[in-house]
Each structure stands twice: as structure tokens, then as C-alpha cells.
Coordinates of C-alpha atoms (C1' of nucleotides) in Angstrom, one line a residue:
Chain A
X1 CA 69.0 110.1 107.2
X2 CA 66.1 107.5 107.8
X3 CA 63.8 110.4 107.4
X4 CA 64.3 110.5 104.2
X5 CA 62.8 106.8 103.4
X6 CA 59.6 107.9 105.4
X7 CA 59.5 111.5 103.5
X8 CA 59.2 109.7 100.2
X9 CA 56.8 107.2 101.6
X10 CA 54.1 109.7 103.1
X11 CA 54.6 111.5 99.7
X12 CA 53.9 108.4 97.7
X13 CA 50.7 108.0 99.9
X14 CA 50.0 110.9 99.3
X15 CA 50.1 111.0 95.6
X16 CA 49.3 107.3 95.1
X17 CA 45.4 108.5 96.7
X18 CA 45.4 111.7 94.6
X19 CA 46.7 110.3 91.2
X20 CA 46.7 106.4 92.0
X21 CA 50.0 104.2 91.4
X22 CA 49.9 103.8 87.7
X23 CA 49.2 107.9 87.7
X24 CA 51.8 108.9 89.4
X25 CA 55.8 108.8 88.1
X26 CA 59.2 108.3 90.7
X27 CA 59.5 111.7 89.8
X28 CA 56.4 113.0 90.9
X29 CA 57.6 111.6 94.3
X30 CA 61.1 112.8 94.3
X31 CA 59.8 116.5 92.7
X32 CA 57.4 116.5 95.8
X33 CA 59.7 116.3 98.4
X34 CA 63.0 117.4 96.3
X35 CA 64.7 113.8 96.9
X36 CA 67.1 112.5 94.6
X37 CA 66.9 110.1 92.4
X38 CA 70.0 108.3 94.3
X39 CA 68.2 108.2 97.6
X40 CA 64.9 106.3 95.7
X41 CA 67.0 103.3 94.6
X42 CA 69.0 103.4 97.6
X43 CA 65.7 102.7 100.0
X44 CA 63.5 100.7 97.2
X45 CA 64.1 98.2 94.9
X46 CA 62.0 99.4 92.0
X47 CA 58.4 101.4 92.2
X48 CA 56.6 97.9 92.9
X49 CA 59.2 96.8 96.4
X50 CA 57.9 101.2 97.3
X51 CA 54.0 100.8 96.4
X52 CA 54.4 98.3 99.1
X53 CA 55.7 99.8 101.8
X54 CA 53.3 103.1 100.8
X55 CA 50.8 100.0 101.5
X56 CA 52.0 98.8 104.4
X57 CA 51.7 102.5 105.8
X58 CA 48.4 103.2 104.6
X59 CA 47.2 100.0 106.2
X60 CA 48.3 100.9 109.6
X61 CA 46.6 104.8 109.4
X62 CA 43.7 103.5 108.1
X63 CA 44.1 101.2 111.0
X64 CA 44.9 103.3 113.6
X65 CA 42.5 106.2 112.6
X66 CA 39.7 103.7 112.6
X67 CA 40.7 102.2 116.0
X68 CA 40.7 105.5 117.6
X69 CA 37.0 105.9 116.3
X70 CA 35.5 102.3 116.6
X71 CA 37.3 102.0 120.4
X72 CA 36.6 105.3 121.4
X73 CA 34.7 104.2 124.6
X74 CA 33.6 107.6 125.5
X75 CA 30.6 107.6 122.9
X76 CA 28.2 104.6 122.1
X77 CA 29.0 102.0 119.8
X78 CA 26.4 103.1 116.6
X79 CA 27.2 106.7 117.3
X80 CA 31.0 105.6 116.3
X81 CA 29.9 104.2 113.3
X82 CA 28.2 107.2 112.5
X83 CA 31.4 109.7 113.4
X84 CA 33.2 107.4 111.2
X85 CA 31.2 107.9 108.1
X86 CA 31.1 112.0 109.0
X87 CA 34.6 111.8 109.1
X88 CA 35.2 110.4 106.1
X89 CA 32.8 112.8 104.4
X90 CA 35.0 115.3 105.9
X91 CA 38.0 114.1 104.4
X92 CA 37.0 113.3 101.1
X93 CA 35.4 116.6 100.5
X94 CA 39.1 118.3 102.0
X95 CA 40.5 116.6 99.5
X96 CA 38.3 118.0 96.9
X97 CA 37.0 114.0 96.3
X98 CA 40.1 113.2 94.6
X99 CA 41.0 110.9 97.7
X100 CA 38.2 108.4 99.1
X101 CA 39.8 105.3 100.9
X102 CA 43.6 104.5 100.4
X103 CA 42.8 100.9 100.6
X104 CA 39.8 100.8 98.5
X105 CA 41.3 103.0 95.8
X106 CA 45.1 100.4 95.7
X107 CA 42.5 97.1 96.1
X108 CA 41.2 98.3 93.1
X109 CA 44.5 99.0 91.0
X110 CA 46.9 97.0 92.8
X111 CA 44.9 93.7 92.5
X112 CA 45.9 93.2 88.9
X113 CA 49.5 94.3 88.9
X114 CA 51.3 92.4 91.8
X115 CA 50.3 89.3 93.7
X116 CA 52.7 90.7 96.7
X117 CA 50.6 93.9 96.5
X118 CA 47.6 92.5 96.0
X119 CA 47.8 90.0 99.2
X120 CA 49.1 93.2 101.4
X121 CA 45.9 95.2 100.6
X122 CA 43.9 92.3 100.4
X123 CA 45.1 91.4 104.3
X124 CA 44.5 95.1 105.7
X125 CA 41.0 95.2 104.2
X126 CA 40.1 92.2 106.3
X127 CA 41.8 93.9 109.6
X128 CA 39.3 97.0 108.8
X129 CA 36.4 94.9 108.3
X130 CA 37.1 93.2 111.1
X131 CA 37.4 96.3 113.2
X132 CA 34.1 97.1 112.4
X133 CA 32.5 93.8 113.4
X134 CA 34.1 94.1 116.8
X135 CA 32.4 97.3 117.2
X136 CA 29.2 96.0 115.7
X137 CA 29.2 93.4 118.2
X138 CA 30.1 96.1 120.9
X139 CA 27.0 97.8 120.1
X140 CA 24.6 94.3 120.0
X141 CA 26.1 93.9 123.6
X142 CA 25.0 97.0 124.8
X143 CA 21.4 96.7 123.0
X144 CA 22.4 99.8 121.1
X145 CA 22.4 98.1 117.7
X146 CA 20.1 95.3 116.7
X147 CA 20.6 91.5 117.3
X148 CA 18.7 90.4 114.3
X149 CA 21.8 90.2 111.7
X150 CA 25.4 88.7 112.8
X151 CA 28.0 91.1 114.0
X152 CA 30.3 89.9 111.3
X153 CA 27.8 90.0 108.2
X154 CA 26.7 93.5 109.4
X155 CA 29.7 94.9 109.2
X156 CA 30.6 93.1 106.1
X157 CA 27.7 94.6 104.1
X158 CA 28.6 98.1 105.9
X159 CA 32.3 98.0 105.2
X160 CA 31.2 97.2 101.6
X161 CA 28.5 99.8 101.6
X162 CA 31.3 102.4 102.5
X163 CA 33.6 101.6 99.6
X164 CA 30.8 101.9 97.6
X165 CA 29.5 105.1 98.7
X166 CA 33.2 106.4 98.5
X167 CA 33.1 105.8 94.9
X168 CA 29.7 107.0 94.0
X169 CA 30.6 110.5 96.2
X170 CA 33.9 110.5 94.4
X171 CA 31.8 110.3 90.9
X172 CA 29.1 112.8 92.3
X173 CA 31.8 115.3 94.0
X174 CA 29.5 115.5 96.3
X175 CA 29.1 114.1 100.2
X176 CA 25.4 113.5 99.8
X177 CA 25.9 110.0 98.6
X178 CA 27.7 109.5 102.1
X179 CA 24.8 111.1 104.2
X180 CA 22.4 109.2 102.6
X181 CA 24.2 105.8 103.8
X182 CA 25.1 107.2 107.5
X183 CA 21.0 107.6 107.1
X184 CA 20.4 104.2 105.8
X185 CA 23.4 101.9 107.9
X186 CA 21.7 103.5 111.3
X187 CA 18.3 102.3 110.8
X188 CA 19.5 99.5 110.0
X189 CA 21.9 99.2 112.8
X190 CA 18.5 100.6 114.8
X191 CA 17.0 97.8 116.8
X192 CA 13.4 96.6 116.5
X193 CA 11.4 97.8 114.0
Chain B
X1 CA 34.6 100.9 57.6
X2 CA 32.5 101.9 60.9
X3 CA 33.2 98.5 62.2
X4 CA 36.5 99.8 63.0
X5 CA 35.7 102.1 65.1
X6 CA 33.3 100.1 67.5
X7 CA 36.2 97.4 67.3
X8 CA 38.5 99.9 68.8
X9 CA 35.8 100.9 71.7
X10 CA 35.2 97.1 72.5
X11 CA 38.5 96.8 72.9
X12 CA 39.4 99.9 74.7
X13 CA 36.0 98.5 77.3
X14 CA 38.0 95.2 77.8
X15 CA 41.3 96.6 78.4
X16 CA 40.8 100.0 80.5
X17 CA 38.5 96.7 82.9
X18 CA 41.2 95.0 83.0
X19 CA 44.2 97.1 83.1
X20 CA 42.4 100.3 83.4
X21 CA 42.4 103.8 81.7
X22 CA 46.2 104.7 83.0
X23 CA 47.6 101.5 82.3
X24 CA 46.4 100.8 78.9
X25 CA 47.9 102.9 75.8
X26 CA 46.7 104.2 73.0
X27 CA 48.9 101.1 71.2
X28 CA 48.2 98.8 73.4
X29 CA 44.7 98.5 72.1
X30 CA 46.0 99.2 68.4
X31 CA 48.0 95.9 69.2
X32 CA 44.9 94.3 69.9
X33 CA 42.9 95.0 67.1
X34 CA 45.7 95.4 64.7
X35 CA 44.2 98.6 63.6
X36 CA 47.1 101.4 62.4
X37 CA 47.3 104.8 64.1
X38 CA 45.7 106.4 61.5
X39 CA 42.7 104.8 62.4
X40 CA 42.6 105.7 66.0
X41 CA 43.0 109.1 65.7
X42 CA 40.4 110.0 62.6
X43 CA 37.3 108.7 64.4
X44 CA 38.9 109.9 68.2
X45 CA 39.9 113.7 68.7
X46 CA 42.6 111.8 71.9
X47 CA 42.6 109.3 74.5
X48 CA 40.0 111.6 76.7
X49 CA 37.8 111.6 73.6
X50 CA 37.9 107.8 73.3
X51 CA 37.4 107.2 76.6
X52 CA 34.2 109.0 77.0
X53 CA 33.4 106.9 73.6
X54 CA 34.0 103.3 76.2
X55 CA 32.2 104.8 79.1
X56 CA 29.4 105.4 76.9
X57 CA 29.9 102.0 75.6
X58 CA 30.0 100.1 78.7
X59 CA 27.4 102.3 80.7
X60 CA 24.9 100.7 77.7
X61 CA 26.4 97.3 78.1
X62 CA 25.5 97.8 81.7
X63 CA 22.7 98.7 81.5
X64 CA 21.4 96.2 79.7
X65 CA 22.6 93.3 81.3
X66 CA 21.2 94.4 84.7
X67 CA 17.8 95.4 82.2
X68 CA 18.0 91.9 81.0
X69 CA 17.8 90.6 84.7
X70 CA 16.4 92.9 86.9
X71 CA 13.0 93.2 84.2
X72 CA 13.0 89.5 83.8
X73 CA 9.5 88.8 84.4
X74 CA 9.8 85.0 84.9
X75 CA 11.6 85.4 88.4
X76 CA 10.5 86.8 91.4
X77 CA 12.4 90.0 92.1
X78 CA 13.9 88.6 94.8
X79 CA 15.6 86.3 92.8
X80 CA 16.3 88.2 90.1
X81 CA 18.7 90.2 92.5
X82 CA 20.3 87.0 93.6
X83 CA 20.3 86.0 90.1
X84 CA 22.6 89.7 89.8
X85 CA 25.2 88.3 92.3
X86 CA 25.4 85.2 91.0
X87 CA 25.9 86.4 87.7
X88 CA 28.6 89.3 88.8
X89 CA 30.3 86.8 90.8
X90 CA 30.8 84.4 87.4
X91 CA 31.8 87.1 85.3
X92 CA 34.8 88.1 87.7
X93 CA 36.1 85.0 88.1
X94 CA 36.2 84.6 84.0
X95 CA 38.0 87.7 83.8
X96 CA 40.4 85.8 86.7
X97 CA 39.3 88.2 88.6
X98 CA 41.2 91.6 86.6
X99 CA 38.0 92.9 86.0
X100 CA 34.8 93.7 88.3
X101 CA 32.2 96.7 87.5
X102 CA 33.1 99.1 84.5
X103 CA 31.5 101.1 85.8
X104 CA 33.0 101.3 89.5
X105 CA 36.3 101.3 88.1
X106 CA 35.7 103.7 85.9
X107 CA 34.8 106.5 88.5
X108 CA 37.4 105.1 91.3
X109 CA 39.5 106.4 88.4
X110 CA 38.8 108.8 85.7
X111 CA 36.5 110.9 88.2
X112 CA 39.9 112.9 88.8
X113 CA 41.0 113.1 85.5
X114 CA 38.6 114.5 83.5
X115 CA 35.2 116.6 84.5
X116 CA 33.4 115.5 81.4
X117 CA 34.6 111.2 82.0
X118 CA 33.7 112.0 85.7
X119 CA 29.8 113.3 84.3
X120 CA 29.5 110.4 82.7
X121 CA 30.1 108.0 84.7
X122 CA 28.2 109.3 87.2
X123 CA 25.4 109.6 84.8
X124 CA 25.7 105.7 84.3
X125 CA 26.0 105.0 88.2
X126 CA 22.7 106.6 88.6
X127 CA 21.0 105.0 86.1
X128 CA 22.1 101.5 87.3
X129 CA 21.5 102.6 90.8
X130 CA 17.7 103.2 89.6
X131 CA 17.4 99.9 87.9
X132 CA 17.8 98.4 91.1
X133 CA 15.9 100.6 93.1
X134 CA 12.8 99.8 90.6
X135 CA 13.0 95.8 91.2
X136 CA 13.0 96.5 95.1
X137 CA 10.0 98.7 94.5
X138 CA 8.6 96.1 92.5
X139 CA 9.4 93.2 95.0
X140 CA 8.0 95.3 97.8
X141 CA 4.5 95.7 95.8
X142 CA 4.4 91.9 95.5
X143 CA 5.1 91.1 98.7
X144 CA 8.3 89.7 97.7
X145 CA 10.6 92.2 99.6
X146 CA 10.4 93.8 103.1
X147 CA 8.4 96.9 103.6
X148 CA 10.4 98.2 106.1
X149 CA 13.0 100.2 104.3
X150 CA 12.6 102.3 101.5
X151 CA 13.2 100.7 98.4
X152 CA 15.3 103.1 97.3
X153 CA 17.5 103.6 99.8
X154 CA 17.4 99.9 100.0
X155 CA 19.0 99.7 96.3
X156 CA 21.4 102.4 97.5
X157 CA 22.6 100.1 100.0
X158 CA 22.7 97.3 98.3
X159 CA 24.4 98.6 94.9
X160 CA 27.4 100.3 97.0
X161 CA 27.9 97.5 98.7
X162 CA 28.0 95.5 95.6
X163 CA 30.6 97.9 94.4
X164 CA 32.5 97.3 97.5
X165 CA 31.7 93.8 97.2
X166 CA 33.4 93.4 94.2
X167 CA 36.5 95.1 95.6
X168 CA 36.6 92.9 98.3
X169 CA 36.4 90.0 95.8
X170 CA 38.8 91.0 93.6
X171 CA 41.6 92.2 96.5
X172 CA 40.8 88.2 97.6
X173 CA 40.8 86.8 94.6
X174 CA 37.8 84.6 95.9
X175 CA 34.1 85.1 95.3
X176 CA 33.4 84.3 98.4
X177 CA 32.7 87.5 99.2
X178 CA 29.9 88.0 96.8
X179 CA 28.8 84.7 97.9
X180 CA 28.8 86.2 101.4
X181 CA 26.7 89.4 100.7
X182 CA 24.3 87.4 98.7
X183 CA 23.2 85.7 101.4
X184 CA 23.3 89.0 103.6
X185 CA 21.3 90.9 100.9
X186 CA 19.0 88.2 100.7
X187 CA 18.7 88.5 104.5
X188 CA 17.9 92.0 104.0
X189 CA 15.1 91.9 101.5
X190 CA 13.4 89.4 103.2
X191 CA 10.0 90.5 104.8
X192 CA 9.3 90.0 108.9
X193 CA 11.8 88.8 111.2
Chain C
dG1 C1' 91.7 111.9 112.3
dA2 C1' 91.3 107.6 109.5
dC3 C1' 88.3 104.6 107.4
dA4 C1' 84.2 102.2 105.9
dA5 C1' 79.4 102.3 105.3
dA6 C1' 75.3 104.9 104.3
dA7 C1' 73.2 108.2 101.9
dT8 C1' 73.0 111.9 98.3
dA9 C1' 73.4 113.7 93.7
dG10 C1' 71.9 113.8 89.1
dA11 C1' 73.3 112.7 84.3
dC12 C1' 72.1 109.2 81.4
dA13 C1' 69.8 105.0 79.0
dG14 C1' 66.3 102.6 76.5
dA15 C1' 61.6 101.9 76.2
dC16 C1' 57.3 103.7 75.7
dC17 C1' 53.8 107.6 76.0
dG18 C1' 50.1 110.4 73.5
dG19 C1' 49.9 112.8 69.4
dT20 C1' 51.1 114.6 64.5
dC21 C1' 51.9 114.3 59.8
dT22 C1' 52.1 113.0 55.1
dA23 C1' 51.1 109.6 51.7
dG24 C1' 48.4 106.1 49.9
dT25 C1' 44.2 103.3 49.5
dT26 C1' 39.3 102.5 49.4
dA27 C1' 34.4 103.6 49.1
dG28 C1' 30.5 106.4 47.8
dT29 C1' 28.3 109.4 44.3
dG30 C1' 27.5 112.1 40.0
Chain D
dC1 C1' 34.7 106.7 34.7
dA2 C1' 35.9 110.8 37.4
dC3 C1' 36.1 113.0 41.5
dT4 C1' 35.9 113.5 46.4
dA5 C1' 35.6 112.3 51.0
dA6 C1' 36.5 108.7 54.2
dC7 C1' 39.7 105.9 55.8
dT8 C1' 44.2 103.3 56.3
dA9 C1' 49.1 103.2 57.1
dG10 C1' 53.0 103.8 59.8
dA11 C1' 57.2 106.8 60.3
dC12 C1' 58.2 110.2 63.3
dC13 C1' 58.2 113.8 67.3
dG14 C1' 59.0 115.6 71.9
dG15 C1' 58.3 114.2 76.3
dT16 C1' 58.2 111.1 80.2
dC17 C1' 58.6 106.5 82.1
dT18 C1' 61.4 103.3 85.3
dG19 C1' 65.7 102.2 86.3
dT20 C1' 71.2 102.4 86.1
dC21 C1' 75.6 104.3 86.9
dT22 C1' 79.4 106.8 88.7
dA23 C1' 80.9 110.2 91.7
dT24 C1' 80.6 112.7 95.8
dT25 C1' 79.2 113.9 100.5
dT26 C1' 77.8 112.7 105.0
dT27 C1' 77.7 109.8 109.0
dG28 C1' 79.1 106.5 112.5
dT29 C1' 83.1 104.1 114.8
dC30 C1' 87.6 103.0 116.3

DNA sequence: GACAAAATAGACAGACCGGTCTAGTTAGTG
DNA sequence: CACTAACTAGACCGGTCTGTCTATTTTGTC
């Protein structure tokens, strides 16, 4: 069945956030969702040809759950910003802060083993970023966010500020570190002075 | 001789950077300092122990470099900041960009694997995090820096997003994105509008 | 129902993992 | 010099790693 290739996908995504890559075994995958062995190395070429289709899927639900936020038309353009950094608070602290961002935590790892890996992450961290600066721009549109910085450098220093603060809430097991920044990004998202 | 055991923690600081705590074995950094077994294991109960030994380590080293820079009385503070990215930016590409902060990689990683590595490197997160926070404060009292945010939510901002920055840079394999916050940063900081 | 292709099943291989153990060497101290 | 503690040395252990291999079952198509 082809549900079998996306099983052991959505488990490695799974257990490549939890444990990272280099943390976590084929076994650990097939164990998880009680695939063979067989089936593995009949969808993937080796561990490296899967961490890049787990890639490839992270990069479109990071994708997709940041569009639904950032395009969500029904609320204003900084309060999306800020429902995005509650969420992720949310979801980090569900998963007891073992998770944080899938594509911050594989940028990190992944840069260093694989050039193919590396460019895939490298390519969906840009999409992100650039999500972000549409929004940003949204906001400067509608005066709710400040024209004193460029869209695109605004978001930049946010979307950086968030992998940041993933880590230091990760290293505090704590949210706080996240509810300071929401803070801090809105006022300076706030426009005047 | 004690030599040997600091030779094993310098090593175990450069290889964990580059090819982190997971992906470095206990002989891969007997390889590298030709040091037998025996060695490893009388001065370090295990690997856990050792690592705490190279966080330790590199939350020093840290620490003094950003000492050395951030206290450096012959620069504005301003500049001294700018001097930080600069310097960051220089040391990543040396390492050909496999390296970035100790002390970010350190918690994206160990924070899940051990509660007392996870302490410590939270410890030295703070610590840097407050380094930073004091040059703002001392840039805003010379009227170097903008009095509009608070200086230390200021250095939050700024040292996440130099975290994330360094991400970024290494998933690209380009500076420019240090580079690119520099100038954003500097943007920041800078008093009036 | 025949047949080929796709997928499943798991034993197995060779390398490497962290860690143990015993023996031998070096260094410090009376 | 004698004695002890600190350190060096590396063979070895059980377990786990990624990946291979052969055999079998399921599925799609005529």
C-alpha cells in the first residue's frame, strides 16, 4: 500500500523533531509504526534519500500551518503574528519542549551532513521567511504595523528572533522566553513611538 | 598528565560544534588526540559526564570572547555589537560553515537528552544573553543607543535572533545573512527616526 | 485464473557504539 | 630507593547502527 511510505514518513517527522536525525535509528521508525524492514528499503534508498523526503513534508506543514495563520484574513495582520508565536508556545510546551521548529532543529543538524539536505531545508526556510514578510507588509498597508523598517528586513530579524527564542524556551523548558518576544516583536511591529 | 584531560575537552568542543554531541563518538575524539581509552574514561565517569565537562568549557570560551568585545572600552557600544556580527560571521565561515554558536547548538540538542546538560546550557545562554543586555544598557546611557526599548529586552531580541541568524547562515552556507541582520540590528539600536 | 510487479517479512552482515577490564607505566612522596 | 596513587594502554563485551538478501505474500491486469 502507498500508505505505508507516508506512515513511515510522518513517523520519521515525528521522531526526527523528538530525537533529531542522527538520534534516531531505521528501527526506531519501523518499531514505531511496526513496518518491516523490507518495506524501508523498498520506498528509500538509504536513511539520507528518507531524511529528505521527512524534509520535504515538514517544509510543506510548516508551510501550510503558517499560511493558514499569516493569510487568515479574518484577524489583522500584527494580531497574526502574535497567534502565531502563541501557537507555537502551545505546541512546544505539548510536546514537553522536546520539539521547537522542524526546520530550525534539521537546518541545524542537516547542514553539515548532506549538501542535498542541506539546500532542501535551506530553500523552505526562505519560503517561511518570506511568508512572514508578506504579512509584514500586509500589516504596513493597513497602518497596523509600522513603516519605519522594510517589510522584508522586519520579518527577517523576527523569523530569526523566533528560532532563537525556540531554542532558548527549549533550554529553559519553559514558554516564557516566547512571551517575552511576542512582547517585544509587537512593539516593535507598533507604529509611532 | 592534566594536560590530557583538557586536550580531550578541547577536542570534544570542536567536534560536538562541528559534528555535534550525537554524531561524535567517544573514539572519534580519542582519534583526534591519540589519547587511549584508558584515558578517557579515568578523568570522565561517561559521555554525559564529558559533555557537561565541554559545555562548561565552551560556555567560558563564550563568554569571554563576547567579554573581550562587548567590555572593550575603546569602541562605542554600538560598534562593539557590530564588531560581535562581524566577528561571528568570520568564525563560521572558517569553520566552512559546520560550526555556528556552541552554545545554540548545544541546547537545540542536548536540552532533550540530559536534565543536568540541558541546566547548563541554559545557565550559559543566560549569562551571554546578560552580557549583551549590559552593553545596550551601557549604549543607551551614552547616548549611543535608542531609549525607546528596554535594553534588555532589546538584547533578548537581538541575541535570539543572532541564534537564528546563525541558522539561517549556516542552512545557506552564506553570511549574508549575518551581514543582513547587522545592518537591521544596527537599524534597531540607532536613536530617533 | 494466470502472471508479473509491488510490497512485505525478517534473518543476517559488518561496522561501530559506549563502556569495562586487566595489565603495565609513570609520577609524586616519604 | 620504596611504595602508592595517578595515569596510560588497548583488547574486549554486548548491543545497536545502517544496509543487504532471499523468500513470501499481496495486488493489479489481461
Amino acid at each position: 500500500m502507498r500508505e505505508t511510505k507516508h506512515e513511515l514518513i510522518k513517523a520519521g517527522a515525528d521522531l526526527f523533531l523528538r530525537r533529531s536525525y542522527q538520534g534516531t535509528g531505521i528501527n526506531d521508525i519501523l518499531g514505531a509504526t511496526r513496518i518491516p524492514k523490507g518495506s524501508f528499503y523498498h520506498f528509500f534508498a538509504g536513511k539520507e534519500d528518507f531524511g529528505l523526503a521527512v524534509i520535504d513534508y515538514q517544509a510543506e506543514a510548516v508551510r501550510a500551518r503558517w499560511a493558514a495563520l499569516l493569510e487568515d484574513a479574518s484577524l489583522s495582520p500584527l494580531r497574526r503574528i502574535q497567534t502565531l508565536f502563541d501557537r507555537g508556545a502551545e505546541r512546544l510546551a505539548a510536546s514537553d519542549f522536546a520539539g521547537g521548529c522542524p526546520l530550525g532543529t534539521m537546518a541545524q543538524e542537516m547542514s553539515g551532513l548532506s549538501e542535498r539536505l542541506r539546500q532542501a531545508v535551506n530553500t523552505a526556510l526562505q519560503t517561511v521567511e518570506g511568508q512572514l514578510a508578506a504579512c509584514v507588509r500586509e500589516g504596513q498597508e493597513s497602518g497596523d504595523i509600522t513603516k519605519d523598517v522594510e517589510a522584508a528586513a522586519a520579518a527577517q530579524l523576527v523569523w530569526y528572533a523566533w528560532q532563537g527564542g525556540l531554542i532558548a524556551a527549549k533550554a529553559a523548558r519553559s514558554t516564557v522566553p516566547l512571551e517575552d518576544l511576542k512582547r517585544i516583536v509587537t512593539e516593535y511591529f507598533l507604529p509611532d513611538a
